[in-house]
Amino acid sequence: MHLTAELKRKADPVATSAPTPAIEMAEISRRFGDVTALAQVSLSVRRGEFFSLLGPSGCGKTTLLRIIAGLDIPDEGILRIAGQDAAGLPAHKRPVNTVFQSYALFPHLNVRENLEFGLRMKKTPPAERARRVSEIMELVEISELSSRRPSQLSGGQMQRVALARAIVNQPQVLLLDEPLGALDLKLRKQLQLELHALQQRLGTTFIYVTHDQEEALVMSDRIAVMNAGRIEQLGAGCDLYERPRTRFIAQFLGSCNILEAAVQGRTGGRLEVRTKFGNLEMDLGPSARPLSPGDACTLAVRPEKVALRVDRNPHNANCFPARVAELIYTGSETQYHLEAAGGMLKAWVLNTRVGHQGLHAGEEIQVQLRSDALILLDD
Amino acid sequence: MHARSKTLTTSAAVIYAFLYAPIAIVVVFSFNAARHGAGWQGFTLHWYRTLLANEQALSAARNSLLLAICSTVIATVLGTMLGFGLNRYRFRGHRFVSRILYLPVFIPDIVMAVSLLLLYSLLRQWSGLFQLGMTTMVLGHVTFQIPFVAIIVRARLAGLNPALEEAAHDLGANGWQTFWRVTFPLMIPGVLAGAMLAFTLSLDDFVVSFFTSGPGSTTLPILIYSSVKRGITPDINALSTLMIAASALAAVTVTLLQRNRKV
């Protein structure tokens, strides 16, 4: 509720000091029959930001994008686009444009006519229209496709045309709905970098929907991770990866070992917990919730932050023996499945040395979970 | 090509022979110089020339074309609107209305024809209008053409990516602009295919035409029927061949339209 109040305060010109955000959303809800697609989502996207909505399919990210575009109407909540209330503003009057997942290029028009569509609707004079379309075609390198029909284009070319058709209208916010989803991995990686460079160059606010966590990490200034119609955590990619707040974030963004733990004691910034791997010490972040002995909690540790040692040093804290149960060699790293007395654990080791290296299946080693590698989760 | 099963090839050949033998015979005999009998007595275009000089045949051809064109235009407009409405709007009884759209396709022509005849005679008693003739024939043809047009147009719309209209809205087009600049151009292949089918159906129709025609509105199928009663003559073979050619042309046009406008 306070966010709604805050939005109202921001709308007051006297109170405004910071630039208006590109998108402001307060308690947006959307239900389809019995299914809640969005449950009171509040969000603010800064101007010029590359913002990603990341989540598994069915999490509500596309619905959220469609609501911003005006292609879907929320049941409740407030939406402002560039400071203007979007309620009652139909899709064709909003200063946003969309790159659709299926590209949705008009099959009866050629590439140039597709690009001209939006400008024609806005009654841009023909001379300016032609100039802007040519400029954009050069920018995304599709000038030579000008007279082709969409059916004569490859997937990558269609993607560029769809992008060009949207940005030629110079929208306040560009909405992208998994635009690279249908392309092969190599092209996707190349276009990720191109998209990011394009966004930097144009300075337009991009809102990018994807289910691919790596894609979100590569391009975004900030990411909102969505789950079951809610934003589970919002922040820069590095924050989300290094300090996941929930089990879902820890496991959706990258890979994680999850440990159930019971608090044993607390001394200053350190917590002692009992886990299936024995008693462990961990650092507490500044924002940790109050925990007292006996409380149950959940810990996460990233597999690449699990340290493996061949030597036995009884003075090392958070150490326990384990056996290599299985290993997967992926080139740059080797992924070990370790079997300790308390259970299984994943550990990824970067292959930094030249030549054959690493441990063999069945080998006995020491595992160390360093106190700063343990993350305390909220759930 | 690998050697296919001989049985398969043979049975395919037999089926095609079965399908095309009657057509082939009519076409061949339309060029046969023999007036009677089954023997080949040399190639001639005589029967086509006779046909062109036959005032009755020409008038029947004019009637057939007039009937086909009028009924096709009306049925295409109404059928397209119906197909669009059924695709776009959901209302109470939508399922029922969609299902009974197919009914006239399955109802035997003869039942349709008798029903129309009865309807016209009732309407004639009440209003004094609906004298049998070209008008009643056009109306009769429109009734059986509409479902075909509507079904084809609806299938075309159902096959379109719904994101296309959303993209148009997103790019600043209002509902009206979206319809005329995106939806309608994309519907056209379906509309034309429906129109071609309706045209062919009208051109070939005998039963409904026969029951609803009046004096002076004889069409080609009716003329052929009444001539054949007096015995098959070679100029009827020529006429039949021309009708086959016209129908084939329409069918090929439909196929080409659907191929070229593939989306």
XYZ file of C-alpha atoms in Angstrom:
642
model
C 0.000 0.000 0.000
C 2.785 2.435 0.835
C 4.104 2.133 -2.698
C 0.839 3.405 -4.113
C 1.143 6.356 -1.784
C 4.689 6.853 -2.910
C 3.621 6.857 -6.542
C 1.029 9.494 -5.813
C 3.614 11.589 -4.038
C 5.971 11.269 -6.963
C 3.279 12.396 -9.341
C 3.137 15.644 -7.416
C 5.431 17.990 -9.363
C 6.612 19.818 -6.246
C 7.863 16.629 -4.626
C 9.653 15.428 -7.755
C 13.399 15.782 -7.789
C 14.818 12.593 -9.353
C 13.976 11.962 -13.042
C 10.710 10.044 -13.477
C 11.265 6.330 -13.913
C 10.504 4.843 -17.323
C 8.058 2.386 -15.804
C 6.426 2.431 -12.397
C 4.129 -0.309 -11.274
C 2.284 -0.633 -8.022
C 0.491 -3.759 -6.879
C -0.370 -5.005 -10.342
C -2.492 -8.159 -10.228
C -3.802 -10.288 -13.052
C -5.864 -13.455 -12.862
C -6.924 -15.784 -15.668
C -9.871 -17.702 -14.272
C -8.528 -19.502 -11.217
C -4.912 -18.935 -12.166
C -3.125 -15.951 -10.674
C -0.644 -14.805 -13.292
C 0.523 -11.762 -11.323
C 0.072 -11.153 -7.616
C 0.558 -7.542 -6.532
C 3.717 -6.869 -8.460
C 5.419 -3.558 -7.771
C 8.358 -2.444 -9.814
C 10.243 0.603 -10.954
C 12.424 0.648 -14.056
C 14.897 3.503 -14.446
C 15.318 5.477 -17.628
C 17.920 4.077 -19.962
C 18.151 0.852 -18.050
C 18.512 -2.645 -19.513
C 16.067 -4.422 -17.262
C 15.334 -8.141 -17.437
C 12.356 -10.120 -16.244
C 13.698 -13.593 -15.620
C 11.791 -16.674 -14.607
C 10.580 -20.116 -15.588
C 7.678 -20.446 -18.027
C 4.374 -19.590 -16.411
C 5.917 -17.233 -13.845
C 4.024 -14.219 -15.218
C 6.908 -12.413 -16.924
C 5.249 -12.297 -20.340
C 1.937 -11.198 -18.815
C 3.770 -8.351 -17.095
C 5.311 -7.308 -20.416
C 1.950 -7.484 -22.179
C 0.423 -5.293 -19.490
C 3.079 -2.649 -20.080
C 2.432 -2.886 -23.844
C -1.309 -2.518 -23.286
C -2.005 -5.897 -24.891
C -3.371 -7.138 -21.582
C -5.201 -5.232 -18.873
C -4.425 -5.775 -15.181
C -7.266 -6.565 -12.777
C -5.784 -4.212 -10.192
C -2.866 -1.882 -9.732
C -1.307 1.253 -11.109
C 0.983 1.515 -14.113
C 2.834 4.632 -15.165
C 4.835 4.908 -18.351
C 7.278 7.832 -18.293
C 5.274 9.357 -15.472
C 1.949 9.099 -17.292
C -0.862 6.932 -15.936
C -1.418 4.179 -18.494
C -4.852 3.148 -17.272
C -7.291 3.565 -20.146
C -4.468 4.191 -22.602
C -4.914 1.625 -25.404
C -1.909 -0.227 -26.829
C -1.757 1.919 -29.957
C -1.399 5.123 -27.935
C 1.387 3.983 -25.593
C 4.941 5.231 -26.106
C 6.282 1.677 -26.040
C 7.017 -0.862 -28.760
C 7.375 -4.602 -28.590
C 9.636 -7.187 -30.189
C 7.464 -10.297 -30.212
C 8.681 -13.786 -29.507
C 7.277 -14.985 -32.844
C 8.590 -11.737 -34.461
C 5.059 -11.165 -35.862
C 6.386 -9.588 -39.053
C 3.585 -8.736 -41.464
C 3.840 -11.460 -44.114
C 2.124 -9.410 -46.816
C 4.577 -6.524 -46.521
C 8.255 -6.450 -47.416
C 10.962 -5.517 -44.930
C 10.869 -1.786 -45.650
C 7.065 -1.697 -45.489
C 7.171 -3.555 -42.192
C 9.547 -0.936 -40.809
C 7.404 1.910 -42.146
C 4.213 0.603 -40.547
C 4.544 2.372 -37.204
C 5.622 5.687 -38.754
C 2.722 5.573 -41.211
C 0.319 5.105 -38.323
C 1.834 8.172 -36.662
C 1.522 10.081 -39.962
C 5.236 10.887 -40.083
C 5.950 12.847 -43.302
C 7.175 10.567 -46.124
C 10.615 12.142 -46.392
C 11.353 11.795 -42.692
C 9.859 8.318 -42.702
C 12.150 7.174 -45.477
C 15.184 8.717 -43.778
C 14.488 7.120 -40.403
C 13.765 3.696 -41.874
C 16.985 3.791 -43.909
C 18.980 4.839 -40.845
C 17.627 2.018 -38.725
C 18.118 -0.528 -41.501
C 21.759 0.509 -41.645
C 22.072 0.411 -37.867
C 20.897 -3.195 -37.602
C 22.506 -4.155 -40.927
C 19.453 -5.181 -42.898
C 19.659 -2.583 -45.714
C 20.145 -5.258 -48.363
C 16.961 -7.058 -47.240
C 14.779 -4.013 -47.940
C 12.515 -5.545 -50.586
C 12.354 -9.097 -49.237
C 9.232 -10.655 -47.808
C 9.447 -12.077 -44.246
C 9.057 -15.609 -45.665
C 12.364 -15.108 -47.472
C 14.328 -14.289 -44.306
C 16.327 -16.492 -41.958
C 15.559 -16.588 -38.240
C 18.369 -14.184 -37.390
C 17.297 -11.763 -40.124
C 13.663 -11.838 -38.962
C 14.869 -11.058 -35.460
C 16.749 -7.994 -36.707
C 13.762 -6.814 -38.748
C 11.448 -7.215 -35.746
C 13.881 -5.207 -33.630
C 14.232 -2.514 -36.293
C 10.458 -2.268 -36.771
C 10.107 -1.494 -33.072
C 13.015 0.910 -32.509
C 12.364 2.991 -35.635
C 9.418 4.459 -33.692
C 11.811 5.744 -31.004
C 9.759 4.343 -28.119
C 10.267 5.490 -24.535
C 10.542 1.839 -23.582
C 11.339 -1.130 -25.793
C 9.751 -4.388 -24.698
C 11.395 -7.619 -25.792
C 9.614 -10.937 -25.286
C 12.230 -13.703 -25.473
C 13.377 -12.321 -28.830
C 16.289 -14.730 -29.147
C 14.419 -17.832 -28.024
C 14.046 -19.374 -31.470
C 17.672 -18.947 -32.548
C 20.561 -21.350 -32.250
C 23.070 -20.921 -29.432
C 25.878 -19.312 -31.408
C 23.665 -16.706 -33.070
C 21.960 -16.076 -29.747
C 25.276 -15.284 -28.048
C 26.267 -12.943 -30.863
C 22.920 -11.140 -30.829
C 23.033 -10.815 -27.038
C 26.150 -8.712 -27.363
C 24.709 -6.748 -30.297
C 21.500 -6.033 -28.418
C 23.435 -4.841 -25.405
C 25.618 -2.593 -27.564
C 22.539 -1.239 -29.342
C 20.857 -0.428 -26.058
C 23.961 1.421 -24.861
C 24.060 3.376 -28.088
C 20.366 4.311 -28.204
C 20.011 4.909 -24.482
C 16.441 3.567 -24.715
C 14.997 1.714 -21.737
C 14.866 -2.000 -22.577
C 12.653 -4.456 -20.715
C 13.725 -7.915 -21.661
C 11.799 -11.083 -20.876
C 13.770 -14.308 -20.795
C 13.903 -17.680 -19.094
C 17.616 -17.973 -19.807
C 19.557 -16.865 -16.727
C 22.830 -16.543 -18.593
C 21.209 -14.277 -21.188
C 19.869 -12.063 -18.398
C 23.260 -11.917 -16.691
C 25.111 -11.041 -19.900
C 22.922 -8.089 -20.872
C 21.089 -6.627 -17.910
C 21.761 -3.708 -15.609
C 19.201 -5.153 -13.242
C 17.184 -8.341 -13.172
C 13.849 -9.105 -11.547
C 13.558 -12.832 -10.956
C 9.924 -13.896 -11.035
C 8.288 -16.979 -9.635
C 4.594 -17.857 -9.462
C 3.374 -14.352 -10.271
C 5.677 -12.514 -7.874
C 9.033 -10.829 -8.055
C 11.164 -13.046 -5.873
C 14.276 -10.877 -5.924
C 15.410 -7.801 -7.807
C 18.915 -6.523 -8.257
C 22.065 -6.482 -10.364
C 23.046 -9.883 -11.717
C 26.054 -10.096 -9.420
C 23.919 -9.405 -6.323
C 21.411 -12.064 -7.291
C 24.071 -14.643 -7.943
C 26.281 -13.932 -4.957
C 23.521 -13.172 -2.447
C 20.414 -15.117 -3.405
C 17.721 -14.563 -0.819
C 15.639 -17.659 -1.423
C 16.036 -21.284 -2.319
C 14.315 -20.584 -5.655
C 16.756 -17.826 -6.637
C 19.743 -19.899 -5.529
C 18.690 -22.800 -7.693
C 17.192 -20.942 -10.662
C 20.165 -18.623 -11.122
C 23.073 -20.986 -11.559
C 23.470 -24.131 -9.560
C 23.551 -24.468 -5.781
C 24.049 -26.904 -2.932
C 21.266 -26.457 -0.405
C 21.893 -27.426 3.231
C 19.315 -27.661 5.959
C 20.855 -26.388 9.181
C 20.103 -25.731 12.833
C 21.605 -22.770 14.661
C 24.013 -23.810 17.436
C 25.321 -20.490 18.583
C 26.088 -16.965 17.519
C 29.109 -14.851 18.277
C 29.192 -11.366 16.778
C 29.221 -11.642 13.007
C 29.600 -15.416 13.011
C 27.071 -18.172 13.248
C 27.663 -21.767 14.177
C 25.269 -24.221 12.579
C 24.786 -27.970 12.617
C 24.324 -29.572 9.172
C 24.435 -33.037 7.680
C 28.139 -32.436 7.072
C 28.796 -31.640 10.727
C 29.122 -28.321 12.519
C 29.986 -25.384 10.289
C 30.925 -21.797 10.960
C 29.681 -19.064 8.692
C 29.849 -15.281 8.271
C 26.610 -13.422 8.774
C 25.760 -10.667 6.338
C 24.870 -7.219 7.698
C 21.185 -7.708 6.965
C 20.815 -11.161 8.477
C 17.593 -11.794 10.325
C 17.805 -12.448 14.068
C 18.542 -16.090 14.753
C 18.905 -17.802 18.072
C 20.189 -21.266 19.005
C 17.808 -24.027 17.979
C 16.333 -22.125 14.994
C 16.174 -23.991 11.714
C 17.608 -22.313 8.645
C 18.687 -23.059 5.079
C 22.146 -22.491 3.669
C 23.303 -22.334 0.095
C 26.762 -22.792 -1.300
C 27.703 -22.413 -4.972
C 29.449 -25.520 -6.349
C 32.392 -23.498 -7.704
C 32.993 -22.111 -4.203
C 33.411 -25.533 -2.641
C 37.149 -26.020 -2.042
C 38.688 -29.450 -2.541
C 41.950 -30.405 -0.794
C 43.994 -33.520 -1.012
C 45.893 -32.864 2.226
C 44.383 -33.369 5.639
C 44.775 -30.372 7.861
C 42.793 -30.794 11.068
C 43.123 -27.094 11.830
C 41.097 -26.016 8.807
C 37.593 -25.062 9.816
C 34.482 -26.375 7.989
C 36.366 -29.396 6.631
C 35.090 -32.922 6.169
C 36.153 -35.976 4.157
C 34.357 -37.085 0.978
C 34.748 -39.464 -1.927
C 34.438 -38.595 -5.628
C 31.301 -40.476 -6.673
C 31.056 -39.177 -10.209
C 32.716 -36.573 -12.372
C 31.650 -34.714 -15.485
C 34.322 -33.085 -17.600
C 32.935 -30.030 -19.439
C 36.146 -28.633 -20.875
C 36.772 -25.479 -18.919
C 35.792 -27.110 -15.658
C 35.123 -30.462 -14.058
C 31.949 -31.042 -12.087
C 32.357 -33.441 -9.174
C 29.595 -35.236 -7.350
C 30.993 -35.857 -3.905
C 29.748 -38.356 -1.401
C 30.376 -37.402 2.220
C 29.173 -39.092 5.372
C 26.231 -36.693 5.532
C 25.135 -36.822 1.885
C 25.939 -35.658 -1.631
C 27.556 -32.363 -2.587
C 28.356 -30.702 -5.941
C 31.753 -29.090 -6.502
C 32.973 -27.461 -9.723
C 36.650 -26.947 -10.294
C 38.079 -24.757 -13.056
C 40.690 -26.631 -15.087
C 43.449 -24.045 -14.888
C 46.439 -26.269 -15.501
C 47.564 -27.623 -18.870
C 47.124 -31.318 -19.560
C 45.115 -33.997 -17.873
C 44.286 -33.054 -14.347
C 41.862 -33.389 -11.520
C 40.631 -36.202 -9.368
C 39.509 -39.685 -10.286
C 36.275 -41.373 -9.425
C 36.550 -43.106 -6.067
C 39.327 -40.825 -4.803
C 39.127 -39.716 -1.151
C 39.507 -35.987 -0.579
C 38.848 -33.224 1.925
C 36.059 -30.731 1.313
C 36.122 -27.259 2.741
C 33.073 -24.999 2.842
C 34.658 -21.659 3.600
C 32.741 -19.558 6.084
C 32.247 -16.714 3.575
C 30.965 -19.089 0.861
C 27.963 -20.105 2.938
C 24.833 -18.066 2.199
C 21.953 -17.879 4.646
C 18.600 -18.085 2.810
C 15.294 -16.615 3.940
C 13.283 -19.777 3.416
C 13.347 -43.202 -56.493
C 13.336 -46.641 -54.993
C 11.233 -49.342 -56.566
C 7.857 -49.042 -54.902
C 5.602 -51.948 -54.219
C 4.066 -53.092 -57.521
C 0.710 -53.642 -55.872
C 0.689 -50.062 -54.686
C 1.571 -48.647 -58.098
C -0.990 -50.804 -59.864
C -3.812 -49.997 -57.490
C -3.036 -46.285 -57.776
C -3.175 -46.574 -61.568
C -6.513 -48.387 -61.397
C -8.025 -45.788 -59.077
C -6.887 -42.918 -61.277
C -8.205 -44.685 -64.377
C -11.515 -45.144 -62.598
C -11.588 -41.430 -61.721
C -10.546 -40.022 -65.062
C -11.895 -42.522 -67.615
C -15.343 -40.879 -67.937
C -13.814 -37.431 -68.265
C -11.281 -38.643 -70.794
C -13.986 -40.288 -72.909
C -16.104 -37.142 -73.046
C -13.090 -35.040 -73.994
C -11.922 -37.496 -76.663
C -15.379 -37.874 -78.217
C -15.863 -34.138 -78.357
C -13.087 -34.171 -80.975
C -14.362 -37.288 -82.780
C -15.675 -36.767 -86.285
C -18.151 -39.659 -85.898
C -21.705 -38.572 -85.179
C -22.832 -41.944 -83.833
C -21.152 -45.071 -82.499
C -17.979 -45.793 -80.604
C -15.477 -45.712 -83.466
C -12.845 -43.000 -83.981
C -13.269 -41.340 -87.348
C -10.693 -38.589 -87.134
C -10.084 -35.324 -85.314
C -12.488 -32.438 -85.746
C -13.412 -29.129 -84.156
C -16.767 -29.293 -85.904
C -18.782 -29.887 -82.723
C -17.288 -26.828 -81.070
C -18.236 -24.731 -84.076
C -21.781 -26.162 -83.998
C -21.937 -25.307 -80.340
C -20.908 -21.709 -80.909
C -23.647 -21.363 -83.490
C -26.224 -22.883 -81.126
C -28.277 -19.989 -79.794
C -29.774 -22.141 -77.009
C -26.370 -23.221 -75.760
C -25.006 -19.682 -75.789
C -27.982 -18.364 -73.872
C -27.601 -21.179 -71.323
C -23.908 -20.312 -70.974
C -24.782 -16.664 -70.348
C -27.326 -17.687 -67.734
C -24.839 -20.010 -66.043
C -22.197 -17.288 -65.861
C -24.643 -14.659 -64.665
C -25.946 -17.029 -62.005
C -22.455 -18.065 -60.898
C -21.130 -14.503 -60.753
C -24.105 -13.007 -58.900
C -24.423 -15.810 -56.380
C -20.641 -15.954 -55.816
C -20.385 -12.230 -55.132
C -23.253 -12.317 -52.625
C -22.125 -15.572 -50.981
C -18.513 -14.362 -50.725
C -19.474 -11.150 -48.951
C -21.891 -12.860 -46.558
C -19.727 -15.962 -46.057
C -16.643 -13.854 -45.308
C -18.537 -11.830 -42.720
C -19.877 -15.024 -41.165
C -16.465 -16.685 -41.107
C -14.886 -13.584 -39.564
C -17.603 -13.296 -36.923
C -17.372 -16.952 -35.962
C -13.607 -16.707 -35.666
C -13.507 -13.483 -33.664
C -16.485 -13.379 -31.379
C -17.497 -15.778 -28.637
C -21.147 -15.620 -27.693
C -23.784 -17.814 -26.166
C -24.563 -20.640 -28.569
C -21.298 -20.176 -30.487
C -20.622 -23.907 -30.593
C -24.094 -24.648 -31.860
C -23.904 -22.002 -34.575
C -20.474 -23.273 -35.631
C -21.695 -26.844 -35.879
C -24.822 -26.137 -37.898
C -22.680 -24.188 -40.355
C -21.542 -27.571 -41.676
C -25.049 -28.945 -42.013
C -25.903 -27.519 -45.455
C -22.665 -29.073 -46.707
C -23.943 -32.518 -45.763
C -27.622 -32.120 -46.594
C -28.370 -33.861 -49.927
C -28.798 -31.381 -52.772
C -32.163 -32.806 -53.638
C -33.475 -32.113 -50.119
C -32.096 -28.593 -50.323
C -33.739 -28.108 -53.712
C -37.134 -29.396 -52.615
C -36.976 -27.245 -49.463
C -36.187 -24.151 -51.508
C -39.012 -24.892 -53.929
C -41.461 -25.237 -51.041
C -40.160 -22.078 -49.370
C -40.450 -20.060 -52.575
C -43.989 -21.255 -53.199
C -45.007 -20.270 -49.662
C -43.324 -16.876 -49.994
C -44.969 -16.408 -53.374
C -48.400 -16.984 -51.857
C -47.761 -14.436 -49.124
C -45.961 -11.760 -51.045
C -46.643 -12.325 -54.706
C -42.876 -12.134 -55.281
C -40.431 -15.039 -55.738
C -41.557 -16.084 -59.200
C -39.205 -18.878 -60.219
C -36.404 -17.534 -62.354
C -32.904 -16.110 -62.131
C -33.536 -14.399 -58.772
C -34.719 -17.552 -57.009
C -31.827 -19.472 -58.547
C -29.298 -16.906 -57.278
C -30.817 -17.063 -53.795
C -30.771 -20.872 -53.901
C -27.129 -20.979 -54.925
C -26.173 -18.424 -52.282
C -27.653 -20.677 -49.565
C -25.407 -23.608 -50.415
C -22.352 -21.453 -51.208
C -22.251 -19.480 -47.945
C -21.117 -22.371 -45.682
C -18.209 -23.220 -47.989
C -16.970 -19.631 -48.075
C -17.440 -19.188 -44.314
C -15.610 -22.430 -43.493
C -12.628 -21.546 -45.693
C -12.376 -17.963 -44.409
C -12.651 -19.118 -40.818
C -9.916 -21.716 -41.322
C -7.693 -19.051 -42.844
C -8.214 -16.732 -39.880
C -7.652 -19.537 -37.395
C -4.300 -20.191 -39.066
C -3.080 -16.601 -38.646
C -0.641 -15.722 -35.878
C -2.656 -13.657 -33.344
C 0.510 -11.700 -32.583
C 0.216 -10.038 -36.016
C -2.773 -7.961 -34.956
C -1.158 -7.271 -31.602
C 1.935 -6.080 -33.445
C -0.234 -3.708 -35.481
C -1.798 -2.279 -32.306
C 1.631 -2.042 -30.728
C 2.847 -0.037 -33.735
C 0.060 2.492 -33.331
C -2.777 1.116 -35.474
C -6.288 1.385 -34.066
C -8.876 -1.355 -34.573
C -10.025 -0.097 -37.962
C -6.496 0.412 -39.315
C -5.466 -2.997 -38.019
C -8.334 -4.658 -39.855
C -7.769 -2.969 -43.204
C -3.966 -2.973 -43.172
C -3.246 -6.351 -41.590
C -6.207 -8.661 -41.055
C -8.014 -8.124 -44.328
C -4.978 -8.433 -46.618
C -4.110 -11.670 -44.837
C -7.686 -12.956 -45.204
C -7.776 -12.350 -48.961
C -6.329 -15.712 -50.060
C -9.023 -17.458 -48.021
C -11.728 -15.176 -49.389
C -10.613 -15.774 -52.988
C -10.307 -19.514 -52.476
C -13.824 -19.557 -51.013
C -15.122 -17.483 -53.915
C -13.540 -19.788 -56.499
C -15.029 -22.833 -54.836
C -18.440 -21.158 -54.656
C -18.157 -20.202 -58.327
C -17.355 -23.780 -59.356
C -20.153 -25.178 -57.230
C -22.627 -22.798 -58.835
C -21.407 -23.474 -62.360
C -21.729 -27.242 -61.906
C -24.945 -27.268 -59.935
C -27.841 -29.057 -61.527
C -30.260 -30.123 -58.784
C -30.904 -26.779 -57.073
C -30.934 -24.937 -60.428
C -33.346 -27.428 -61.963
C -35.843 -27.061 -59.107
C -35.666 -23.291 -58.789
C -35.404 -22.275 -62.451
C -38.171 -20.658 -64.376
C -38.826 -20.044 -68.046
C -35.854 -18.472 -69.779
C -33.378 -19.217 -67.031
C -32.000 -22.487 -68.382
C -28.377 -23.025 -67.381
C -25.803 -25.258 -69.018
C -26.326 -28.263 -66.711
C -30.078 -28.062 -67.295
C -29.574 -27.758 -71.057
C -27.267 -30.779 -71.063
C -29.763 -32.778 -69.058
C -32.644 -31.999 -71.378
C -30.556 -32.633 -74.506
C -29.284 -35.948 -73.210
C -32.858 -37.125 -72.751
C -33.065 -37.002 -76.551
C -29.797 -38.905 -76.886
C -26.178 -37.873 -76.469
C -24.931 -35.708 -79.298
C -21.317 -34.778 -79.970
C -21.904 -31.070 -79.363
C -22.962 -31.940 -75.798
C -19.578 -33.646 -75.454
C -17.961 -30.420 -76.585
C -20.023 -28.419 -74.103
C -19.118 -30.804 -71.280
C -15.444 -30.526 -72.193
C -15.623 -26.732 -71.969
C -17.263 -26.978 -68.567
C -14.563 -29.359 -67.352
C -11.955 -26.887 -68.567
C -13.661 -24.002 -66.752
C -13.905 -25.963 -63.501
C -10.317 -27.147 -63.753
C -9.206 -23.576 -64.349
C -11.028 -22.434 -61.203
C -9.517 -25.289 -59.155
C -6.003 -24.499 -60.378
C -6.539 -20.830 -59.573
C -7.532 -21.730 -56.006
C -4.397 -23.831 -55.572
C -2.160 -21.122 -56.999
C -3.719 -18.450 -54.817
C -3.123 -20.491 -51.727
C 0.436 -21.288 -52.691
C 1.515 -17.759 -53.647
C 0.034 -16.154 -50.588
C 1.493 -18.702 -48.214
C 2.262 -17.086 -44.896
